[in-house]
Coordinates of C-alpha atoms and ligand atoms in Angstrom, one line a residue:
X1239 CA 43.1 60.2 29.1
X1240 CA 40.6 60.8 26.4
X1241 CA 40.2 64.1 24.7
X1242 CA 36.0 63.8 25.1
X1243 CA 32.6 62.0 24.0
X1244 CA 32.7 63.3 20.4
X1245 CA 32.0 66.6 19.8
X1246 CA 29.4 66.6 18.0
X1247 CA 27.3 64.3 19.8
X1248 CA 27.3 67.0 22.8
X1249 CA 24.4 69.8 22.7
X1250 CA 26.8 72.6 23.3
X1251 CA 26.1 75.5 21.4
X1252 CA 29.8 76.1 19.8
X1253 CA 32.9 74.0 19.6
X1254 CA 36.3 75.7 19.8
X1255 CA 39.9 74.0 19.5
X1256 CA 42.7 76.1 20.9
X1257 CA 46.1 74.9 19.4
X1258 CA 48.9 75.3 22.4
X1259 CA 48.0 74.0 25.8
X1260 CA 51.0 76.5 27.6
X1261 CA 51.1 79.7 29.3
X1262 CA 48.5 81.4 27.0
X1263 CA 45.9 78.7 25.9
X1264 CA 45.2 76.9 29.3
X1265 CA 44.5 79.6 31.2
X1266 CA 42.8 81.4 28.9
X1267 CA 40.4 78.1 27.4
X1268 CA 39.8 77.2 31.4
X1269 CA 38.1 80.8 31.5
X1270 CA 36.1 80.8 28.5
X1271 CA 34.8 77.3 29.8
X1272 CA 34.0 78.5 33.2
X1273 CA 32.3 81.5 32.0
X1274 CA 30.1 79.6 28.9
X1275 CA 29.2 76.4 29.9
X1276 CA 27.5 75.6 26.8
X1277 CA 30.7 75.5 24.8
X1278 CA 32.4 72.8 24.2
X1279 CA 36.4 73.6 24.7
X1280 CA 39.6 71.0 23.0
X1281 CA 42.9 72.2 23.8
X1282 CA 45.3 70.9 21.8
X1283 CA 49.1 70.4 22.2
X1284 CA 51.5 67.6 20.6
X1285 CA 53.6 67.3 23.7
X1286 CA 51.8 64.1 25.5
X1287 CA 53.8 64.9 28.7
X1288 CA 52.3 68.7 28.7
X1289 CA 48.8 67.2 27.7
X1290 CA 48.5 64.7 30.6
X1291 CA 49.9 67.0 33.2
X1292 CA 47.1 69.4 32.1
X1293 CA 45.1 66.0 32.7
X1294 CA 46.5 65.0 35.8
X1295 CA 46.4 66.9 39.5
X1296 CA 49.4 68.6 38.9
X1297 CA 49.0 71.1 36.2
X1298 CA 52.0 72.0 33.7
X1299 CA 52.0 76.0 35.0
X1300 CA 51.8 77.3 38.6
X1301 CA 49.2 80.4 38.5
X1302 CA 47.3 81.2 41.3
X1303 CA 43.6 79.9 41.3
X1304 CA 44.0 78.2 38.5
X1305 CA 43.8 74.5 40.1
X1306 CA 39.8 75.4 41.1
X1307 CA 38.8 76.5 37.8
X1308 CA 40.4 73.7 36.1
X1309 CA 38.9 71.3 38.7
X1310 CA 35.5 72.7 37.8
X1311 CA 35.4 72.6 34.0
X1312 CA 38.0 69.6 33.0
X1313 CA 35.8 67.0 32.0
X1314 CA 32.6 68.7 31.8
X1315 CA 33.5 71.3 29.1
X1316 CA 37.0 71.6 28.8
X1317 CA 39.2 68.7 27.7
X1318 CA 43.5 68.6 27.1
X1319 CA 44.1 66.3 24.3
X1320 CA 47.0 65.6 21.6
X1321 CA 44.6 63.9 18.8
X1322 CA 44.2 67.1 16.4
X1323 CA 41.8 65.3 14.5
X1324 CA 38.9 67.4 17.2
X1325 CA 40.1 70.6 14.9
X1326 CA 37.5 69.2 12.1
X1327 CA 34.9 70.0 14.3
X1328 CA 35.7 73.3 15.5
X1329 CA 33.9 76.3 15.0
X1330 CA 36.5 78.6 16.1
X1331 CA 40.2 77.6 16.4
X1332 CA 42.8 79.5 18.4
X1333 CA 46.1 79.5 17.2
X1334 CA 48.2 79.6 20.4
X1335 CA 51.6 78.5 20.1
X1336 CA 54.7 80.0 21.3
X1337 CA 56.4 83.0 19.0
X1338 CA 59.6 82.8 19.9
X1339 CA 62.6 85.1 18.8
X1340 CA 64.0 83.8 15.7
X1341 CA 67.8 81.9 16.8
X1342 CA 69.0 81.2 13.2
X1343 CA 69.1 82.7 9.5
X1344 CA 67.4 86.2 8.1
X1345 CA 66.4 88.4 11.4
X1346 CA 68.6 86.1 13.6
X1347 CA 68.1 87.6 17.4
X1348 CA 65.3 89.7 16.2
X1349 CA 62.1 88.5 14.4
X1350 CA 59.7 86.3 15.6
X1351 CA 60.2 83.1 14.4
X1352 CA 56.8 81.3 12.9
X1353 CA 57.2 77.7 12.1
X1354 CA 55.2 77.3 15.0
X1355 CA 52.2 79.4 13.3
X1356 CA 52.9 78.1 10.3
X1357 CA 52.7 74.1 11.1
X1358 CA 49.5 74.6 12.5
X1359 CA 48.1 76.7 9.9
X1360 CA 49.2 74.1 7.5
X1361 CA 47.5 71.6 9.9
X1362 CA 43.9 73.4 9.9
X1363 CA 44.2 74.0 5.9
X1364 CA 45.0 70.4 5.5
X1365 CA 42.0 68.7 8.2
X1366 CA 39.3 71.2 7.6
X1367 CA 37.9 70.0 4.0
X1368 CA 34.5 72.2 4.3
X1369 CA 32.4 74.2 6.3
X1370 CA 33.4 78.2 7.7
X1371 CA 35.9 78.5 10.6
X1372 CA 37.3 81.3 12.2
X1373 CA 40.7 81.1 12.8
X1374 CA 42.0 83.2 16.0
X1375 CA 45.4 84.3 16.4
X1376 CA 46.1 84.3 20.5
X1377 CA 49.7 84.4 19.7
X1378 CA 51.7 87.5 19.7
X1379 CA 52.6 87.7 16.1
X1380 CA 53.9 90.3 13.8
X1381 CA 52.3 92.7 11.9
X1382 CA 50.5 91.3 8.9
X1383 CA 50.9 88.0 9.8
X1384 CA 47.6 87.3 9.7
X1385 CA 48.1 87.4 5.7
X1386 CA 50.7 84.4 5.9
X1387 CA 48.3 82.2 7.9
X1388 CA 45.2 83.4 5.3
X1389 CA 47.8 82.1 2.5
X1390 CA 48.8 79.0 3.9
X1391 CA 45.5 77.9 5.0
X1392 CA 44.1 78.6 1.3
X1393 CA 46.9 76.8 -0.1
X1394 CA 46.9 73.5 1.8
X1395 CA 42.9 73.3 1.9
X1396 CA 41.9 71.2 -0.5
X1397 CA 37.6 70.9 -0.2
X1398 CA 35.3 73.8 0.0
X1399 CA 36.1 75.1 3.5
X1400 CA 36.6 79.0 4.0
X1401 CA 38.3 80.8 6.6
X1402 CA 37.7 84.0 8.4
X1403 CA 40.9 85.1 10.8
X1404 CA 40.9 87.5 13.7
X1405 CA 43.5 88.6 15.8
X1406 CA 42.5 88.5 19.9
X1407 CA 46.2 89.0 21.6
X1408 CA 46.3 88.5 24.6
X1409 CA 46.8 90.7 27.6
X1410 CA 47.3 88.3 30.9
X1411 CA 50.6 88.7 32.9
X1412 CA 51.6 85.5 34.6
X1413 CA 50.8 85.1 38.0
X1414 CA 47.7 87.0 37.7
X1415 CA 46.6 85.2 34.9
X1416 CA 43.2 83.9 36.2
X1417 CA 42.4 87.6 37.6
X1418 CA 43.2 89.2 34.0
X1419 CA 41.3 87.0 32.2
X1420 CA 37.8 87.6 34.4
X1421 CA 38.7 90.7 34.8
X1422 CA 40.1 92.1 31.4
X1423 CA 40.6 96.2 31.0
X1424 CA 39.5 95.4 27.6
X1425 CA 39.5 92.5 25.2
X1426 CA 41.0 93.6 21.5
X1427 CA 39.3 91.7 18.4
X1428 CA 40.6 93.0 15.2
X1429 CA 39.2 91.4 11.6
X1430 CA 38.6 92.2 8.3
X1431 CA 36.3 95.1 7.6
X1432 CA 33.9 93.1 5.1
X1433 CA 30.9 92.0 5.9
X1434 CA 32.2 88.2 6.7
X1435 CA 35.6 89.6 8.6
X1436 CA 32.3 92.1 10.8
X1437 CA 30.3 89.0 11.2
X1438 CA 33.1 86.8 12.7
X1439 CA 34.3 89.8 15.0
X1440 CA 30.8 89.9 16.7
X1441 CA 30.5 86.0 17.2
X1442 CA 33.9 85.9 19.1
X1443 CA 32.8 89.2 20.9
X1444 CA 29.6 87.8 21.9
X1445 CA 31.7 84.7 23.8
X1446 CA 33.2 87.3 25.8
X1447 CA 30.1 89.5 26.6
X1448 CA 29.2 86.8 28.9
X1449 CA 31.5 88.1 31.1
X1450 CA 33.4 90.9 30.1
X1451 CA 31.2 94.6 29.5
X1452 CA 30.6 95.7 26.1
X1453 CA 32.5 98.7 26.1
X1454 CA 35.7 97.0 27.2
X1455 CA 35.5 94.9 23.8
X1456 CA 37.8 96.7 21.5
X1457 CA 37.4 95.6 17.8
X1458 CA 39.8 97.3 15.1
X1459 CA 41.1 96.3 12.0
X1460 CA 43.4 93.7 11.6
X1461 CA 46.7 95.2 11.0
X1462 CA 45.6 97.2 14.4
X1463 CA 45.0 95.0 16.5
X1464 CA 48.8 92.6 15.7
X1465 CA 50.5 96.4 16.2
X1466 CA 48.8 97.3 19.8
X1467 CA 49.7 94.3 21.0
X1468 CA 53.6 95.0 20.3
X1469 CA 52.9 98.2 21.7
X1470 CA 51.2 97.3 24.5
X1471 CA 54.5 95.2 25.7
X1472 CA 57.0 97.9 24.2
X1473 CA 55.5 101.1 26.3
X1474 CA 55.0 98.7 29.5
X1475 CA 59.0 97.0 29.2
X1476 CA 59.6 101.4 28.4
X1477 CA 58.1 102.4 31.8
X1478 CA 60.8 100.0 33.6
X1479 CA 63.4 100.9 31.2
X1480 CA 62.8 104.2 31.5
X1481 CA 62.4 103.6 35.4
X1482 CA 65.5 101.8 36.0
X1483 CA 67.5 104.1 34.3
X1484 CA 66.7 106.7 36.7
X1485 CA 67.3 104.1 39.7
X1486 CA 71.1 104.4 38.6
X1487 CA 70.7 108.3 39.1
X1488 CA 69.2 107.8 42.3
X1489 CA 71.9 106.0 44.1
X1490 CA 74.3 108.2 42.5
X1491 CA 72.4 111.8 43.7
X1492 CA 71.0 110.2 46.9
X1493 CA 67.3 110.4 45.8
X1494 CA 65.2 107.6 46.8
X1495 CA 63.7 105.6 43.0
X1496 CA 60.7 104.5 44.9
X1497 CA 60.1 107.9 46.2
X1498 CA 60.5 109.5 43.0
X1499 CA 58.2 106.4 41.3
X1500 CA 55.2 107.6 43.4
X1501 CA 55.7 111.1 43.0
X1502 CA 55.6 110.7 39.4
X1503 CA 53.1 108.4 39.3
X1504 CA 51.1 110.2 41.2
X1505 CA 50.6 112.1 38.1
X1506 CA 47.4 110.3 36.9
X1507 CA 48.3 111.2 33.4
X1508 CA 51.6 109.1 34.0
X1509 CA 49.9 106.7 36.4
X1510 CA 51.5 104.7 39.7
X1511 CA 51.9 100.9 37.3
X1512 CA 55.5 99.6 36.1
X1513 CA 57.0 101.8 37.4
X1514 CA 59.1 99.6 40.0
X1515 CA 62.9 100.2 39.7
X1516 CA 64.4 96.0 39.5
X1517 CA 67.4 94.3 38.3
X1518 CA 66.0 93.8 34.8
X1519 CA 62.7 92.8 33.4
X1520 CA 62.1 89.2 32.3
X1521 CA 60.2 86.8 31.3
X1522 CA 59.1 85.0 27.4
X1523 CA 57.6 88.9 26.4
X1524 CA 58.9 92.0 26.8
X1525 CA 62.4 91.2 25.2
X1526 CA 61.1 89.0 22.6
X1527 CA 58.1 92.0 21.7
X1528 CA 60.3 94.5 21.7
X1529 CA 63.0 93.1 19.2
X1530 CA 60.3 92.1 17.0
X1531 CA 59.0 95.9 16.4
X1532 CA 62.7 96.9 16.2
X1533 CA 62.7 94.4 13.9
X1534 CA 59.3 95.5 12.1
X1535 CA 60.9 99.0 12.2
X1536 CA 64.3 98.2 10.3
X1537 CA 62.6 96.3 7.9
X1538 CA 60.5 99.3 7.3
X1539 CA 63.6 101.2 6.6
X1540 CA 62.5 103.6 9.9
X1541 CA 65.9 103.5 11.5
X1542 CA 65.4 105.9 13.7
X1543 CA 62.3 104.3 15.3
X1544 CA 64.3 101.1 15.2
X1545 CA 66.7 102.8 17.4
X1546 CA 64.5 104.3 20.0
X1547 CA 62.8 101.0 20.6
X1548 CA 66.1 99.0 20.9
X1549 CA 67.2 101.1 23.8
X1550 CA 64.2 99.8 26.1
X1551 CA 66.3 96.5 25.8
X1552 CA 69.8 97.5 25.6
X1553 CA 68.9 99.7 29.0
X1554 CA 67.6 96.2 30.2
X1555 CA 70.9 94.9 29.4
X1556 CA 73.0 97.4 31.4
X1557 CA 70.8 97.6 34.4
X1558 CA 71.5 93.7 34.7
X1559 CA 75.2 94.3 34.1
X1560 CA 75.0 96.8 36.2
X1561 CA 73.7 95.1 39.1
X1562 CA 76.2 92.5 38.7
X1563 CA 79.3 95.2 38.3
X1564 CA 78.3 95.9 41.8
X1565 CA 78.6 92.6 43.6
X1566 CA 81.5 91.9 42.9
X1567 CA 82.9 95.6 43.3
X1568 CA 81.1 95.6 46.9
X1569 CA 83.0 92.1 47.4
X1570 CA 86.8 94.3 47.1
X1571 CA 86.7 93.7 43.3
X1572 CA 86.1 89.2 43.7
X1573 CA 83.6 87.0 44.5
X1574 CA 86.0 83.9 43.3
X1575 CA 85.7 81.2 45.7
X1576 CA 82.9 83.6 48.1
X1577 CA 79.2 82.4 48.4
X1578 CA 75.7 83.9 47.0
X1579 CA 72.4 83.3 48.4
X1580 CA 70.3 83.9 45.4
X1581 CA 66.4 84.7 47.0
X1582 CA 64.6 83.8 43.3
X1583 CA 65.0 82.4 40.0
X1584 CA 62.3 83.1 38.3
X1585 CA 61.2 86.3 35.9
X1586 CA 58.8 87.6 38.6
X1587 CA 56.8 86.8 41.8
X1588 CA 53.7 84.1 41.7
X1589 CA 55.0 81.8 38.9
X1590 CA 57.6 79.2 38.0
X1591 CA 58.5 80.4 35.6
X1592 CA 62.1 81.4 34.9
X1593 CA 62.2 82.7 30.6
X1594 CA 64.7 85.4 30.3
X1595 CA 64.7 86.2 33.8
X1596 CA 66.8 88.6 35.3
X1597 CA 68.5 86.0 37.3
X1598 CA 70.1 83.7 34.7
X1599 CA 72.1 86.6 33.8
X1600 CA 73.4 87.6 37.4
X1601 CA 74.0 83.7 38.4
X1602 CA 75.8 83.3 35.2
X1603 CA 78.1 86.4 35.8
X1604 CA 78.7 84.7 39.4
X1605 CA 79.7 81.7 37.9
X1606 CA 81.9 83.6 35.5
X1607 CA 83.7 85.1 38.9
X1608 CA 84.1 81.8 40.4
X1609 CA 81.7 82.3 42.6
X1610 CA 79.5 79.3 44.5
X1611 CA 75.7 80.2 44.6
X1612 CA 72.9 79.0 46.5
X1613 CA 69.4 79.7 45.0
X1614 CA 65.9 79.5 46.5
X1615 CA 62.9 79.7 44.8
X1616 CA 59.3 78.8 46.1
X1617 CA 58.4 77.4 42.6
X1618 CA 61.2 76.8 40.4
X1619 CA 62.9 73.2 40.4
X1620 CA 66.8 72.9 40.1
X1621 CA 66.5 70.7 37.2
X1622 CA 64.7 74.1 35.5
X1623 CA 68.0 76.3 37.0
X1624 CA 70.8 74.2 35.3
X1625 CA 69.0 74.0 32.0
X1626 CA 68.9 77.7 31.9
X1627 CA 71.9 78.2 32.8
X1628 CA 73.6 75.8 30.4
X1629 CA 71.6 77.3 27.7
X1630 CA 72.8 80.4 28.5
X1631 CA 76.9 79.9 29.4
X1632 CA 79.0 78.7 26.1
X1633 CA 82.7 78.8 27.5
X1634 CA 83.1 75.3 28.7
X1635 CA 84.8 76.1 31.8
X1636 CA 82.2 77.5 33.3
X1637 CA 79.4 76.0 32.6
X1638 CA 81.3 73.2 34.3
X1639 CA 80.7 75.1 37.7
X1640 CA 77.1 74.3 37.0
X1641 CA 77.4 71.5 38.4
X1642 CA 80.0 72.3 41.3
X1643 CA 79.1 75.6 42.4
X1644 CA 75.2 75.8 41.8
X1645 CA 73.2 74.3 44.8
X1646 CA 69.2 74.6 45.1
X1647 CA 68.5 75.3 49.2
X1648 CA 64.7 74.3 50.2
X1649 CA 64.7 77.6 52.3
X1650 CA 66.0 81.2 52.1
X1651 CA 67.6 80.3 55.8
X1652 CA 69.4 77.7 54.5
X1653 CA 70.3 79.3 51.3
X1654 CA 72.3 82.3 53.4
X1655 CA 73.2 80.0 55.7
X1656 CA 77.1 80.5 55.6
X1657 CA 77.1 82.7 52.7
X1658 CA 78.9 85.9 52.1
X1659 CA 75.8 87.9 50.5
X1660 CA 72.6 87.3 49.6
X1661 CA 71.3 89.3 46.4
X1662 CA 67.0 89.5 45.8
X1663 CA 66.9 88.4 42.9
X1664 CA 62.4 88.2 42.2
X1665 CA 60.1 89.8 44.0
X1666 CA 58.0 86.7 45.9
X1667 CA 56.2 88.5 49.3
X1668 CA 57.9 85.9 51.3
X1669 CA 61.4 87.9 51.1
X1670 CA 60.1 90.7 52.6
X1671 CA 59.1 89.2 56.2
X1672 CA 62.4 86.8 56.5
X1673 CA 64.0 87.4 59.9
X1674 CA 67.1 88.9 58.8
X1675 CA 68.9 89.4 61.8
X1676 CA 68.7 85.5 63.0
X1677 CA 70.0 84.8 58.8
X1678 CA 72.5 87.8 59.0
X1679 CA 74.0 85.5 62.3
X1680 CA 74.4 82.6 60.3
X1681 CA 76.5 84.1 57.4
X1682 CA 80.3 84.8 56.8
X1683 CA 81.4 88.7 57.8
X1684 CA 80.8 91.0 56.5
X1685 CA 77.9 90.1 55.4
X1686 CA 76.5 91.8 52.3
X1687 CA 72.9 92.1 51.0
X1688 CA 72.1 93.3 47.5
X1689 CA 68.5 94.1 46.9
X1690 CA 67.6 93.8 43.1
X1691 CA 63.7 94.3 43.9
X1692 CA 64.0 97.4 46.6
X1693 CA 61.9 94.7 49.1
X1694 CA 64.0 95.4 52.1
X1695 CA 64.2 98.7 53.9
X1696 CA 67.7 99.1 53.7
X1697 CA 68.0 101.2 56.8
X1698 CA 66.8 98.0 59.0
X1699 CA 69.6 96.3 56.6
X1700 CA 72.4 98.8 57.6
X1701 CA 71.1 98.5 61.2
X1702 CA 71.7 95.0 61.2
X1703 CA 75.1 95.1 60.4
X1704 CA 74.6 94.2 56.7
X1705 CA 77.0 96.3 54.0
X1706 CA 73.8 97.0 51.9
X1707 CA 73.2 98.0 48.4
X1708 CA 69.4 98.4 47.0
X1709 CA 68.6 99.0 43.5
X1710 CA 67.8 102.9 43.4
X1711 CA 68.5 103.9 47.1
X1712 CA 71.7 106.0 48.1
X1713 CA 74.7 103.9 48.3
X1714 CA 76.3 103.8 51.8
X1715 CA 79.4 105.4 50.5
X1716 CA 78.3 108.0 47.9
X1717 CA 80.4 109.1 45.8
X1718 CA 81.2 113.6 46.2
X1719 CA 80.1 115.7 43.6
X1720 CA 82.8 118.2 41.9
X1721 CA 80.3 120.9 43.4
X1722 CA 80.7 120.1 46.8
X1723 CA 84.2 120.0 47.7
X1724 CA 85.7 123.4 48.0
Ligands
UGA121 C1 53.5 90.9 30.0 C2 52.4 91.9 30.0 O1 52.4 92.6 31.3 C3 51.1 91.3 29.7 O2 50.1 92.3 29.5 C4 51.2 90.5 28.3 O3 50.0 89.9 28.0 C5 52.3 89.5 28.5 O4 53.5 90.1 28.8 C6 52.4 88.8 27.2 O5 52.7 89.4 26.2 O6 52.0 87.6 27.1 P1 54.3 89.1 31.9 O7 55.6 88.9 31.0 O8 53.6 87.8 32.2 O9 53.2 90.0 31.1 O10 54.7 89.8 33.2 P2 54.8 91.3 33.7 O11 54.0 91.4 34.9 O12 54.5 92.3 32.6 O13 56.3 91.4 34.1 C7 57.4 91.4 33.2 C8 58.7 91.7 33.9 O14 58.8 93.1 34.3 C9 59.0 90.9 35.2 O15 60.3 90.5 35.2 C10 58.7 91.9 36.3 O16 59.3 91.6 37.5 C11 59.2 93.2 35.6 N1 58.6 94.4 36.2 C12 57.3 94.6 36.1 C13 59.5 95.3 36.8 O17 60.7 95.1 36.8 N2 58.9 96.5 37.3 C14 57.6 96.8 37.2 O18 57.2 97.8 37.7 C15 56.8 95.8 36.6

């Protein structure tokens, strides 16, 4: 499909490009074009297959209500196109392209790597020969990086054209994507504190006024606004960090996480958010953000700081060893040769998407074991399962059981159907109403359940007949403390 009529034969009032039609920049450009009809919206992206699903009736990302917003503005204001010629024309341009942690060379495992950013940067400086653009950064960058993109867009511009650039991070979860963006707690616009940097703060402010109150638009400096946005991520991954830790004192002590959870957040000064106990959090941002301000931190020299922040992921990491250490412990110390009904793949409820979830970890400790596994998800596809898992298993033998001991069920029935376990591995609604007892009669005894998303009251479990371990609950064989045997 086209990307439009040309832009500037249209009467809208501003033309913005958004560079990165994925997770971030669809969403967020379909809202902006629903809420301001009068702007005139390109996305961007040089993957043609991403660009024409975004043009076609099946849209690249599952998020729920997107579909209806897209089907009202595609076409009339908003248009997906891979000709980045439409980036002459802009007004504003988001940068929106995926940050991800750096895989090779200096800060290997840590930094966010920026080619991304920095191809397109290079792209604007070398299209845009004259006028004033802002330049947005949507992505989550690091600190100062805003001065990078200033110095490659002055160096590969070669007319008159000058350059304004903002940070606006973004704060949307997926699967409440559409929700976040009408509905933002606040909007965070950070620019230079000249009178050009002011000027462009309060044009992309007044985009979002449309919809969003005043006092919910946040504008800082710069440097500010790139660091809350690490933040943000690091004290939100902290709270389940900090959470799950305690879920592991829980099932030794007896106490109940989910109790404790409400009781503490109950405390409005702590708040009753994030703070459910789970076998690990996932997905493409919390890791990712987290390393890249341990990163910041060590390159700072502030090793301490560096420290503190790494332990949100390396308590990450044992929560989701931990979780495994017990299946196969529960399964007399081998689940070689036994069978898994995985219930979810991806990083969390109400998406398809499966980026660092919790889940490639645990299925690829299975398959380490020998184990066969049987995964349902409502929205993941098995071709997405086996590429995550062979990115994620090097020794050749078993990755080789990708493709003899993985199987995708269309149904969590026919997932457990046989199996020796099942193990919760996302949170989607549906797991919580399944009829156990007819699925606990169709699998081999005994039957064990491990709950990684405390969905299932574990009592109605045990009633069952399942041998039942839940993330945070007492165990069913707890272990004696030294104080209470005489
Ligand atoms: C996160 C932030 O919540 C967004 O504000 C931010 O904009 C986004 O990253 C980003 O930087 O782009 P997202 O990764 O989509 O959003 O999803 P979350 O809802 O934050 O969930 C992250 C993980 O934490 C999931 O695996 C989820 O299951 C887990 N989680 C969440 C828990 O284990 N316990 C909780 O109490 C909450």
């Amino acid at each position: 499909m086209s990307a439009t009529p040309l832009m500037s034969a249209t009467p809208f009032s501003t033309r913005i490009v958004c560079i990165g039609a994925g997770y971030v920049g669809g969403p967020t450009m379909a809202v902006i074009a629903l809420k301001c009809p009068d702007i005139c919206i390109h996305v961007y992206d040089l993957s043609v297959p991403r660009i024409n699903a975004w043009n076609s009736a099946s849209l690249p990302i599952y998020e729920p209500g997107l579909d209806e917003v897209i089907q009202q503005v595609r076409g009339r204001n908003l248009f997906f196109t891979t000709d980045d010629s439409v980036i002459t024309q802009a007004d504003i341009i988001f940068i929106s392209v995926n940050t991800p942690t750096k895989m090779y060379g200096v800060g290997k495992g840590r930094a966010a790597d920026l080619k991304y950013i920095e191809s397109c940067s290079r792209r604007i400086g070398e299209l845009v020969s004259h006028g004033h653009k802002i330049v947005v950064e949507k992505s989550t960058v690091p600190v100062r990086c805003s001065v990078a993109v200033r110095k490659i867009l002055s160096a590969n511009s070669k007319g008159t054209a000058t350059f304004s650039i903002l940070s606006n991070p973004e704060f949307l979860a997926e699967g409440t994507a559409v929700s976040d963006l009408m509905r933002p707690d606040r909007v965070l616009i950070g620019g230079d504190q000249d009178a050009k940097g002011l000027d462009s703060i309060r044009r992309l402010a007044s985009i979002y006024e449309r919809w969003v109150p005043a006092d919910r638009i946040v504008t800082t400096n710069l440097w500010s606004s790139e660091l809350t946005k690490l933040v943000a991520n690091a004290m939100l991954a902290q709270r389940i960090s900090s959470i799950n830790s305690i879920s592991a004192v829980c099932e030794a002590t007896g106490a109940d996480v989910d109790e404790v959870a409400r009781g503490v957040g109950a405390d409005t000064r702590i708040g009753p958010k994030f703070l459910k106990a789970s076998v690990g959090f996932g997905g493409s941002c919390f890791q990712k953000d987290v390393l890249n301000l341990v990163y910041l931190c060590e390159s700072l020299q502030l090793t301490e700081v560096a420290e503190y922040w790494h332990w949100v992921v390396r308590m990450n990491d044992y929560q989701r060893r931990r979780f495994c250490e017990k299946i196969i412990k529960t399964m007399f110390d081998t689940a070689s040769g036994k069978t898994i009904a995985v219930f979810g793949f991806a990083f969390k409820k109400d998406t398809g998407d499966t980026r660092e979830s919790s889940a490639i970890e645990v299925v690829a400790s299975l398959l380490e074991e020998g184990a066969n596994v049987h995964i349902h998800d409502p929205k993941v596809s098995f071709d997405q399962v086996k590429t995550d898992l062979e990115m994620r298993i090097d020794d050749p033998r078993v990755r080789q059981l990708i493709y003899t001991n993985v199987t995708m069920s269309p149904t969590a029935e026919e997932a457990a159907n046989g199996a020796h376990a099942i193990a919760i591995l996302t949170e989607w609604d549906l797991y919580k109403t399944l009829n156990y007892e007819a699925i606990y009669s169709t699998m081999s005894k005994p039957a064990f359940f491990f709950d990684g998303r405390s969905m299932v009251d574990p009592k109605v479990l045990r009633a069952i007949g399942f041998d039942t371990y839940c993330i945070g609950k007492a165990t069913q064989h707890p272990a004696q403390f030294f104080y209470e045997t005489s």
